[in-house]
mmCIF file of C-alpha atoms and ligand atoms in Angstrom:
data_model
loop_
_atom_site.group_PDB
_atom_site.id
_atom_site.type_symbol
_atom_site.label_atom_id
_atom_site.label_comp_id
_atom_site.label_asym_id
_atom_site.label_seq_id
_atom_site.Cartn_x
_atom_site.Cartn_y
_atom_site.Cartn_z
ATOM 1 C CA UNK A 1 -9.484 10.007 19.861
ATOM 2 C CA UNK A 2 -11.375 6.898 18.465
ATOM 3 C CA UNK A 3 -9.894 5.244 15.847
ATOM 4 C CA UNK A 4 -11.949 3.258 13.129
ATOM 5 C CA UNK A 5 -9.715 0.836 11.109
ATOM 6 C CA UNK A 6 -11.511 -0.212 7.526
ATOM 7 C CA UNK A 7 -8.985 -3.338 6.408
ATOM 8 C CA UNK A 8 -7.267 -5.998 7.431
ATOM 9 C CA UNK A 9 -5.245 -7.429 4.791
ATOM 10 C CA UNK A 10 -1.577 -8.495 4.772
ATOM 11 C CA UNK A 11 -0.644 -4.608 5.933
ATOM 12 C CA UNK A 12 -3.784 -3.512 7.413
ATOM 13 C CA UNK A 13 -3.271 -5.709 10.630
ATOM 14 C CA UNK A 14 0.046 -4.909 11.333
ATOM 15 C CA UNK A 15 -0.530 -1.006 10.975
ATOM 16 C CA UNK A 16 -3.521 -1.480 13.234
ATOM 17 C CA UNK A 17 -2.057 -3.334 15.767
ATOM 18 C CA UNK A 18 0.703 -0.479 15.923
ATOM 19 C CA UNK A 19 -1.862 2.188 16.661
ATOM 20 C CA UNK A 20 -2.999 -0.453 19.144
ATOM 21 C CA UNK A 21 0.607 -0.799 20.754
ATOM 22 C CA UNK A 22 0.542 2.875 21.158
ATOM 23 C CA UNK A 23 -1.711 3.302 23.024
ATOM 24 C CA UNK A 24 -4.882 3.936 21.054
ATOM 25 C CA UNK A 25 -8.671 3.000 21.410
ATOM 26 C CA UNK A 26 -8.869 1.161 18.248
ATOM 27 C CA UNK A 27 -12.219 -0.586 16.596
ATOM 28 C CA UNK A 28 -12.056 -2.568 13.748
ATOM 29 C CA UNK A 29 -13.586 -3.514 10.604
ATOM 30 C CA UNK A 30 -12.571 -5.794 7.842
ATOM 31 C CA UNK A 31 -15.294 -7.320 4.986
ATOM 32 C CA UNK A 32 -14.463 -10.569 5.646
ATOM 33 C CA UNK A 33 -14.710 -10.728 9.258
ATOM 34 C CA UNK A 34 -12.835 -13.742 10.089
ATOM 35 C CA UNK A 35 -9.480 -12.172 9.474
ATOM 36 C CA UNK A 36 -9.657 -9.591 12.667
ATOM 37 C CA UNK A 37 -9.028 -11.943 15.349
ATOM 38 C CA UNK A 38 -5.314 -11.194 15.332
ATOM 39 C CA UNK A 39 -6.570 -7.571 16.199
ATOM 40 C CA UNK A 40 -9.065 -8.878 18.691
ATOM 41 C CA UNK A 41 -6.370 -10.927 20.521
ATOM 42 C CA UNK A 42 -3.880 -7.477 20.517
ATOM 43 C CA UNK A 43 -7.128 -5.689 22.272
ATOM 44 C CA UNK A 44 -9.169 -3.965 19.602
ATOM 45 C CA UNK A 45 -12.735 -3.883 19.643
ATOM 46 C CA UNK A 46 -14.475 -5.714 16.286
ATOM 47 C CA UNK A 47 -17.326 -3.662 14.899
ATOM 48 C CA UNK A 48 -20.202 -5.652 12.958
ATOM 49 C CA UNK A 49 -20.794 -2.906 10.384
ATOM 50 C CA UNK A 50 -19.813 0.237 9.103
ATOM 51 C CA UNK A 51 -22.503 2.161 10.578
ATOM 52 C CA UNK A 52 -21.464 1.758 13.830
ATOM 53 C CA UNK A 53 -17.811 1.845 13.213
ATOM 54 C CA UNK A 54 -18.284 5.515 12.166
ATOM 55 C CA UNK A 55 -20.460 6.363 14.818
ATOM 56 C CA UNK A 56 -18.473 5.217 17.462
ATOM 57 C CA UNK A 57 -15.153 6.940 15.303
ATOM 58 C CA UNK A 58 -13.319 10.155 15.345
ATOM 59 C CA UNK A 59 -10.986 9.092 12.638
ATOM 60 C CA UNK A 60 -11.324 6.228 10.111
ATOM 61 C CA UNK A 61 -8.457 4.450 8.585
ATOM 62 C CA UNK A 62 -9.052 2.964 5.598
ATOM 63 C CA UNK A 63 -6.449 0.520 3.704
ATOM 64 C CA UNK A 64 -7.462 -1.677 1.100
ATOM 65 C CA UNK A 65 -6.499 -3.146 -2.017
ATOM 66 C CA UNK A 66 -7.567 -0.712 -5.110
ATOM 67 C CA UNK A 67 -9.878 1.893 -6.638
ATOM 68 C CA UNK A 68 -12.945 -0.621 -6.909
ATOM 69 C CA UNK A 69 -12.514 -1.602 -3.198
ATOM 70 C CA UNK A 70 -11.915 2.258 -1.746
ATOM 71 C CA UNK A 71 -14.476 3.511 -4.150
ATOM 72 C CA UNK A 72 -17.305 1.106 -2.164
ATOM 73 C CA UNK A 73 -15.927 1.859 0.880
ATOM 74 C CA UNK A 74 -16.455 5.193 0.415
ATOM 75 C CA UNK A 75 -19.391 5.436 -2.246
ATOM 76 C CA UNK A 76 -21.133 1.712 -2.128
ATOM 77 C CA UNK A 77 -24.923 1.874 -0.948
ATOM 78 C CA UNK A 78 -23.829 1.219 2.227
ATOM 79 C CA UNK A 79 -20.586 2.961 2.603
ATOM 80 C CA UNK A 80 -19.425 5.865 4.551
ATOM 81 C CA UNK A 81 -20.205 8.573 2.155
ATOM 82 C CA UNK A 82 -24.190 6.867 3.399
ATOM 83 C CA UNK A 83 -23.571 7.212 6.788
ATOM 84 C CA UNK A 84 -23.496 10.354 9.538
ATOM 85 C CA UNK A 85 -19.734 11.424 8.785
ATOM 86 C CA UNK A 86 -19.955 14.988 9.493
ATOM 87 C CA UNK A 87 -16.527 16.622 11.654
ATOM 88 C CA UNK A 88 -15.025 13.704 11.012
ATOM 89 C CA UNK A 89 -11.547 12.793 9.781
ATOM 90 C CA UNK A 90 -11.035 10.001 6.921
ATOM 91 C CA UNK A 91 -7.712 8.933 5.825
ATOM 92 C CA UNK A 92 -6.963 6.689 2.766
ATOM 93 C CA UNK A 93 -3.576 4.581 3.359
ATOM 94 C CA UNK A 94 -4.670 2.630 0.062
ATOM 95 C CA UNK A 95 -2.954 2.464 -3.105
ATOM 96 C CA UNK A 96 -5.193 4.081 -5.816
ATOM 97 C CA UNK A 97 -5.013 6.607 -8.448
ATOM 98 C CA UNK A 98 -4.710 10.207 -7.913
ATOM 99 C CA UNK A 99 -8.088 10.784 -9.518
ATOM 100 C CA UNK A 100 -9.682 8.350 -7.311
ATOM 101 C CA UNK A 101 -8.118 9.935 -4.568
ATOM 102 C CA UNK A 102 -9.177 13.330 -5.810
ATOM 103 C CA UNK A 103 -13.115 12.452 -6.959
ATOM 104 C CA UNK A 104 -13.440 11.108 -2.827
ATOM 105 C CA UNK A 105 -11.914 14.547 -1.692
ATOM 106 C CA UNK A 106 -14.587 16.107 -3.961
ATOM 107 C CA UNK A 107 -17.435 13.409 -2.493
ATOM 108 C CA UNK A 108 -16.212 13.881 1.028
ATOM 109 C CA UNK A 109 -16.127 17.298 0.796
ATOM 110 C CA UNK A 110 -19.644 17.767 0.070
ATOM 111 C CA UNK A 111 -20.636 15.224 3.334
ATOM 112 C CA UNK A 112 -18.657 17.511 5.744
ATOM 113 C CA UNK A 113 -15.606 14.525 5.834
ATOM 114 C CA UNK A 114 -12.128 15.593 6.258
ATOM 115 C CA UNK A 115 -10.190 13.377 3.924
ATOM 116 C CA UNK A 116 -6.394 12.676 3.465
ATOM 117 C CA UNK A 117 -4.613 10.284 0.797
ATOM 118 C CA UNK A 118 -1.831 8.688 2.681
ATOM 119 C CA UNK A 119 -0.834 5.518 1.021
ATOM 120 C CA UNK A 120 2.987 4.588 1.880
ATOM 121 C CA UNK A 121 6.124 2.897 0.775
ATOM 122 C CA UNK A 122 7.251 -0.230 2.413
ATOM 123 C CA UNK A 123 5.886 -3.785 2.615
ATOM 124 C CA UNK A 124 4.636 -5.977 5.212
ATOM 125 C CA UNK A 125 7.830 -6.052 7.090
ATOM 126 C CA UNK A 126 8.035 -2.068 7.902
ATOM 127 C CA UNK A 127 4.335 -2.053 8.823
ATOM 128 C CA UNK A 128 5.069 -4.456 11.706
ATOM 129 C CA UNK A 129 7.935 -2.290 13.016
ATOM 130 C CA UNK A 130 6.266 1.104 11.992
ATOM 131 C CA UNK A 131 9.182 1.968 9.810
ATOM 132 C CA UNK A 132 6.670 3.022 6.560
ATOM 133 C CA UNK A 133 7.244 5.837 4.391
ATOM 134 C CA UNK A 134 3.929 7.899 4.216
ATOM 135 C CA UNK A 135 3.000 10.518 2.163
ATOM 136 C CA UNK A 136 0.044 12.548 1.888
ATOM 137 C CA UNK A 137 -2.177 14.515 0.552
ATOM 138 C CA UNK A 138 -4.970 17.197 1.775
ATOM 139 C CA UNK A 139 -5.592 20.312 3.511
ATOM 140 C CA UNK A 140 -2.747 20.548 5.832
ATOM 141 C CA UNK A 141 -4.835 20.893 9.116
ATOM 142 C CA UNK A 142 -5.860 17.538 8.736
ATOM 143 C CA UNK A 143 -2.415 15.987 8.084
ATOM 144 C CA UNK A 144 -1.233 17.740 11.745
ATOM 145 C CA UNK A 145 -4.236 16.196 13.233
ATOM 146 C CA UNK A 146 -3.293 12.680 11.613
ATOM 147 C CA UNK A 147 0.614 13.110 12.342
ATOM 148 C CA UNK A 148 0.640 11.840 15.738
ATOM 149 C CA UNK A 149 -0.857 8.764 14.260
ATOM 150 C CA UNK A 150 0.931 8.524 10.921
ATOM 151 C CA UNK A 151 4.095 8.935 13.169
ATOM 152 C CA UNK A 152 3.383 5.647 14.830
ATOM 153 C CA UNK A 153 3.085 3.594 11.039
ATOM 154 C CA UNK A 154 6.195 5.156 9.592
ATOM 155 C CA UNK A 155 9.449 6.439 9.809
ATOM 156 C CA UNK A 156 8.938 9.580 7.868
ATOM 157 C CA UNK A 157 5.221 11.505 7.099
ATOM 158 C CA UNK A 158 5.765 13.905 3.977
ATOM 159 C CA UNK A 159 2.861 16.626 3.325
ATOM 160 C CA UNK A 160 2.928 17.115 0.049
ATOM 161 C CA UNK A 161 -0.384 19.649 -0.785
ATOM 162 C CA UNK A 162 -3.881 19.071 -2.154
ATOM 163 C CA UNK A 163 -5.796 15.860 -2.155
ATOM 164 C CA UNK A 164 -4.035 13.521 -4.918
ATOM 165 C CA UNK A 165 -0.349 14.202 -4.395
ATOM 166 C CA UNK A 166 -0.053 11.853 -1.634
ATOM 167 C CA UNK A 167 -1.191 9.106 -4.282
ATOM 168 C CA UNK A 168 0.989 10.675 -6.803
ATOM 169 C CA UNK A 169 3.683 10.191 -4.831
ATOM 170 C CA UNK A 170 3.726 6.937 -3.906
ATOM 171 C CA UNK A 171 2.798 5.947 -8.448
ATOM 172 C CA UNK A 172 6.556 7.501 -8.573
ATOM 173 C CA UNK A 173 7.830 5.732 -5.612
ATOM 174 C CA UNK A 174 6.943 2.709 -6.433
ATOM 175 C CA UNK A 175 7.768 3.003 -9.631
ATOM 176 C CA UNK A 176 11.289 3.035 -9.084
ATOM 177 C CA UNK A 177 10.377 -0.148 -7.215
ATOM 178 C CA UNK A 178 9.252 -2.110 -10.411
ATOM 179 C CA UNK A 179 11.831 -0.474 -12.043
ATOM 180 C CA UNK A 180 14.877 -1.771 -9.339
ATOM 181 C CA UNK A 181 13.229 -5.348 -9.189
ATOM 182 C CA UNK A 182 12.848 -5.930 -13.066
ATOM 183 C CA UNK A 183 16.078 -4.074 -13.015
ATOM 184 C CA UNK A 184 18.213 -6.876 -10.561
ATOM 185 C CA UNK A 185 16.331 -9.596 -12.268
ATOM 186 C CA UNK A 186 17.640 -9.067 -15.687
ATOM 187 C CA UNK A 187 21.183 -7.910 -14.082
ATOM 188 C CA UNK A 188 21.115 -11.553 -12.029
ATOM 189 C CA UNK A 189 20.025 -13.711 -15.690
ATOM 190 C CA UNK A 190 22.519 -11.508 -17.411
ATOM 191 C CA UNK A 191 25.433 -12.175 -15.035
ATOM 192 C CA UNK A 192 24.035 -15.860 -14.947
ATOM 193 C CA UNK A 193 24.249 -16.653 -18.728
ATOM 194 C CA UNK A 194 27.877 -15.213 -18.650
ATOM 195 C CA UNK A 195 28.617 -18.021 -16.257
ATOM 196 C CA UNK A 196 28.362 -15.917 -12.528
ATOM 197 C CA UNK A 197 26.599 -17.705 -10.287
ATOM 198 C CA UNK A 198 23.605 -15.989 -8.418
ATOM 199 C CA UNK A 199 24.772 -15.788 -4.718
ATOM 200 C CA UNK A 200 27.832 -13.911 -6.300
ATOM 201 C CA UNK A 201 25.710 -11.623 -7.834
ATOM 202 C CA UNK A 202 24.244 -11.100 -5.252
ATOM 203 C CA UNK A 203 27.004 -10.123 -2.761
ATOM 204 C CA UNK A 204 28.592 -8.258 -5.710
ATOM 205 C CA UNK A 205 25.464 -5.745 -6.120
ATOM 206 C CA UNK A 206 24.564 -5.832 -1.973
ATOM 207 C CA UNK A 207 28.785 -4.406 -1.379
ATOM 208 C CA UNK A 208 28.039 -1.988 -4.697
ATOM 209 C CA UNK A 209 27.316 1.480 -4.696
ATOM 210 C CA UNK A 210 23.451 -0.001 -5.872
ATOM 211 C CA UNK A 211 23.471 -2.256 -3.398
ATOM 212 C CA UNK A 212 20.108 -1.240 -1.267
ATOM 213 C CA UNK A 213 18.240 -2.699 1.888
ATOM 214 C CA UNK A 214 15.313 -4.026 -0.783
ATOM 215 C CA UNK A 215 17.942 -6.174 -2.837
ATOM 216 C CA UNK A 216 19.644 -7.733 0.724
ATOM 217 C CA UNK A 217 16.454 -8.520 2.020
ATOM 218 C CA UNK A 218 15.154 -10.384 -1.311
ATOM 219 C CA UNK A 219 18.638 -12.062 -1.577
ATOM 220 C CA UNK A 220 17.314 -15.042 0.618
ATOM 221 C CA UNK A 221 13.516 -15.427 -1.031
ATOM 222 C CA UNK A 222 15.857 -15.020 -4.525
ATOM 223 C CA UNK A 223 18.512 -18.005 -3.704
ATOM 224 C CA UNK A 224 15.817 -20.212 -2.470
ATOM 225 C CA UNK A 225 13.164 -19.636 -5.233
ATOM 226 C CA UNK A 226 10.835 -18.855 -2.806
ATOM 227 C CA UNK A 227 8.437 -16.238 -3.046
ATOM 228 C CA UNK A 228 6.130 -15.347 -0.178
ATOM 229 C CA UNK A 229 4.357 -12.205 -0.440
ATOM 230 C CA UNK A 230 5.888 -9.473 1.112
ATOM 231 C CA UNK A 231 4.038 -6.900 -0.688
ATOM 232 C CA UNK A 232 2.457 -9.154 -3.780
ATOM 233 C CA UNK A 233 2.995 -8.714 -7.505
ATOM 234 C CA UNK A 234 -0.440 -8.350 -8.502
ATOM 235 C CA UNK A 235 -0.356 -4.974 -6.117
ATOM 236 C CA UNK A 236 2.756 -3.990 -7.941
ATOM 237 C CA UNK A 237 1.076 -4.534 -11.340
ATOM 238 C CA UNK A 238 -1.684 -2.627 -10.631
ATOM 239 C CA UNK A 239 0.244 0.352 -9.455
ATOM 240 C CA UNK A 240 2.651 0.263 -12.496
ATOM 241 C CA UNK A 241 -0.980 -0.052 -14.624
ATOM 242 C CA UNK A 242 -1.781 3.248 -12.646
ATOM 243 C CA UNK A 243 1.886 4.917 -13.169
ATOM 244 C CA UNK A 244 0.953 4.618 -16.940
ATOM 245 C CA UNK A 245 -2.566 5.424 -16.882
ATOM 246 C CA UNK A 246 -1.441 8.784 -15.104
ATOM 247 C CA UNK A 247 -0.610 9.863 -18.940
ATOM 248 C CA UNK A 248 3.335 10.465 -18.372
ATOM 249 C CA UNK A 249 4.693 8.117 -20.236
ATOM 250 C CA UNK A 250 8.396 7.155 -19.933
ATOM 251 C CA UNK A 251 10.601 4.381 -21.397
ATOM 252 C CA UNK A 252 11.354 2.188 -18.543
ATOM 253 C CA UNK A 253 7.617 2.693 -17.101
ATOM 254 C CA UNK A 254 6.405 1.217 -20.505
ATOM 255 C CA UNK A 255 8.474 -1.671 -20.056
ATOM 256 C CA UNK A 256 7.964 -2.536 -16.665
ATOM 257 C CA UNK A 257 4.354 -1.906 -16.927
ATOM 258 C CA UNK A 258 4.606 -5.007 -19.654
ATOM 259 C CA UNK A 259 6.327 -7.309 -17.655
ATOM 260 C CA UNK A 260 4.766 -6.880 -14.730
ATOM 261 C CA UNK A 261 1.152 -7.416 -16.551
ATOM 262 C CA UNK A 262 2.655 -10.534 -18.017
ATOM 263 C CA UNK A 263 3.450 -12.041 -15.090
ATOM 264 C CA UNK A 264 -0.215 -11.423 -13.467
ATOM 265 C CA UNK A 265 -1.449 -12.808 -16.512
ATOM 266 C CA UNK A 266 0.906 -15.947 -16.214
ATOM 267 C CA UNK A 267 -0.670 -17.006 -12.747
ATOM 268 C CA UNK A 268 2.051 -15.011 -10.472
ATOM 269 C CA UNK A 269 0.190 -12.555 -8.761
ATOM 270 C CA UNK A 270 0.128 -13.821 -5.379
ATOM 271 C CA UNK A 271 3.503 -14.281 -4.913
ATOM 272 C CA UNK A 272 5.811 -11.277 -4.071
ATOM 273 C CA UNK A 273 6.847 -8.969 -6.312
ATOM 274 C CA UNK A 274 10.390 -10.468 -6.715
ATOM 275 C CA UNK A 275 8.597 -13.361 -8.599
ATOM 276 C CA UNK A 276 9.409 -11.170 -11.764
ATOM 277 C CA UNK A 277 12.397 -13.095 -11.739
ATOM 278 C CA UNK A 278 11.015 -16.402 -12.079
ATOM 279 C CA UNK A 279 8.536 -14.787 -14.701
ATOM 280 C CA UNK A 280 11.553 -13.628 -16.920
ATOM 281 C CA UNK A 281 13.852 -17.080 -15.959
ATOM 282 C CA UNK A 282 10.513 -18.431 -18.260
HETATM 283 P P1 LIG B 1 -4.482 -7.394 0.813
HETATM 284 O O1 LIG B 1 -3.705 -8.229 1.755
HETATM 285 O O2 LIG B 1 -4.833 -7.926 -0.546
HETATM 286 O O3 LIG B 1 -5.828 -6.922 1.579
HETATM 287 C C1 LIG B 1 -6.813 -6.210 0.901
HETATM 288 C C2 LIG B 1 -7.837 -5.669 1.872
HETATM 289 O O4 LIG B 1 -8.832 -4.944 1.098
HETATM 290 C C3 LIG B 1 -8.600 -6.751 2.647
HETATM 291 O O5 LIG B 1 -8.941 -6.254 3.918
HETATM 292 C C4 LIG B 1 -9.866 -6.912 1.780
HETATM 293 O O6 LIG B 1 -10.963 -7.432 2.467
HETATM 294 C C5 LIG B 1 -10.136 -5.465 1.413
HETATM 295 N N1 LIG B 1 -11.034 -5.349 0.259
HETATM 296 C C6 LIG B 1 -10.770 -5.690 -1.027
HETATM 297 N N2 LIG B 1 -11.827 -5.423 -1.813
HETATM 298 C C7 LIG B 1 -12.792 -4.908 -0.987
HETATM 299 C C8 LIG B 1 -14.106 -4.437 -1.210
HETATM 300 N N3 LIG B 1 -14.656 -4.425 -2.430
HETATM 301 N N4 LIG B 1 -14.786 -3.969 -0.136
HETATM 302 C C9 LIG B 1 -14.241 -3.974 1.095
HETATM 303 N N5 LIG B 1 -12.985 -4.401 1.364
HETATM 304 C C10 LIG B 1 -12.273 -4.865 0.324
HETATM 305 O O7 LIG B 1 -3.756 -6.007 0.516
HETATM 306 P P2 LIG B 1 -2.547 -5.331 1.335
HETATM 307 O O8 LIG B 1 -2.957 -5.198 2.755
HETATM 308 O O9 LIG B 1 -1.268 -6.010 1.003
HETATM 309 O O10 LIG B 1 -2.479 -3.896 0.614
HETATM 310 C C11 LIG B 1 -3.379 -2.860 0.947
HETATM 311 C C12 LIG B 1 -3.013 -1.639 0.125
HETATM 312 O O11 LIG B 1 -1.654 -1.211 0.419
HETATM 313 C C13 LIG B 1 -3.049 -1.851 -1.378
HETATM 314 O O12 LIG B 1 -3.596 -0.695 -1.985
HETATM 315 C C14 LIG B 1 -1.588 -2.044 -1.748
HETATM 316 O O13 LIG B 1 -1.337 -1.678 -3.095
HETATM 317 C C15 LIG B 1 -0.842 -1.215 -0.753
HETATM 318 P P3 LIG B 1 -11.149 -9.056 2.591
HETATM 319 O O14 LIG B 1 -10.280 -9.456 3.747
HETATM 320 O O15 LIG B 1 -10.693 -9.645 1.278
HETATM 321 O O16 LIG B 1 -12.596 -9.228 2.834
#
């Protein structure tokens, strides 16, 4: 089994490089080429173009950032829906709407390629010890064929059905995530303007029943005002964007969907999500 990795961004290396730990034959290919020599150093083979990264494939990995980049992956002039992809088994670890998701099932259909939406829960730190939560979408077959694989990303592979529920999914997963960030933020300025200092806070929520491993591990980033991008805000943003363009509408999803735009708009995008806080500190 050949495996053809499609990007190489803050989580596409270190989900590669764990198929490469494993075991697997992995070739790579990432548009700006540049950033695969971490890969190349672990072992994996660096492909000059997407033509012969699907020939020389059995299954193709793809994980980049959004709809516009998976759509010309998959459907650009020169992308794979162009390209001999017959038998073959394509699956989508990208964040993207379930319609996107859906209209490439529908496209890959018709060119005789398999296709799975698998995009997961969990930043950059679970990708480097496999410890994602993946959850997918597709005829079932394929997800079987893909577990051994998926099992070496994650912690926990969920088959959910037809091609869009994996995506689905992860809208609802994460957003509970926007939801628990905006939601410590406003708890740490609340507590703070009644005179409790942060750290406090802090070990006050982590020892509460809503303490949670994602509030620990931001405590340090949060006390030192430092925000490097585990998994960045502008990626939250754009998922909470997609939560509400799904059409199901709820309170907190409205609100969150606000801030978080805000605080793209205000130049924090890069930085990880937790930056929220610094957005509302204003
Ligand atoms: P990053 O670190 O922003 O990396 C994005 C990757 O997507 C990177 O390899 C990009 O290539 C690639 N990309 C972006 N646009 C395109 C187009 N148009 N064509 C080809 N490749 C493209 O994202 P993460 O790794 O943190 O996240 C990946 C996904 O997981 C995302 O959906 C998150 O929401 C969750 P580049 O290196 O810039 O040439």
């Amino acid at each position: 089994m050949i495996i053809g990795w499609i990007g190489l961004g803050n989580m596409g290396i270190p989900m590669a490089s764990n198929l490469l730990a494993a075991g697997y034959d992995v070739r790579v290919w990432n548009r700006t080429p540049g950033k695969a020599a971490p890969l190349v150093a672990l072992g994996a083979k660096q492909i000059a173009t997407l033509s012969k990264l699907v020939a020389q494939s059995d299954v193709l990995f793809t994980m980049v950032s959004d709809d516009e980049a998976v759509k010309a992956i998959y459907t650009g002039s020169d992308g794979l829906l162009s390209l001999p992809v017959q038998g073959k088994l394509a699956v989508d670890m990208s964040t993207v709407s379930p319609d996107t998701s859906r209209f490439l099932a529908e496209r890959t259909k018709h060119a005789g390629l398999r296709f799975l939406d698998a995009p997961v829960s969990g930043s950059v730190g679970p990708a480097k010890e496999g410890k994602l939560v993946i959850m997918v979408g597709g005829e079932q077959a394929d997800f079987e064929v893909a577990k051994p694989m998926l099992d070496k990303l994650g912690k926990a592979a969920f088959y959910l059905g037809p091609n869009g529920a994996g995506t689905s999914a992860k809208l609802a997963i994460n957003l509970l995530l926007g939801i628990t960030v905006q939601g410590v933020s406003e708890t740490l300025l609340f507590a703070r303007s009644l005179g409790i200092g942060t750290e406090q806070m802090l070990d006050i929520i982590s020892e509460s029943a809503v303490g949670t491993p994602l509030i620990r591990g931001k405590a340090a980033s949060i006390l030192a005002d430092d925000y490097p991008a585990a998994f960045a805000l502008k990626h939250m943003a754009k998922d909470l964007r997609l939560a509400n363009e799904a059409g199901v509408s709820t309170p907190l999803a409205e609100s969150v969907n606000a801030t978080y735009r805000h605080a793209l708009e205000s130049g924090l995008g890069e930085l990880d999500l937790m930056a929220i806080l610094r957005h509302l500190e204003g």
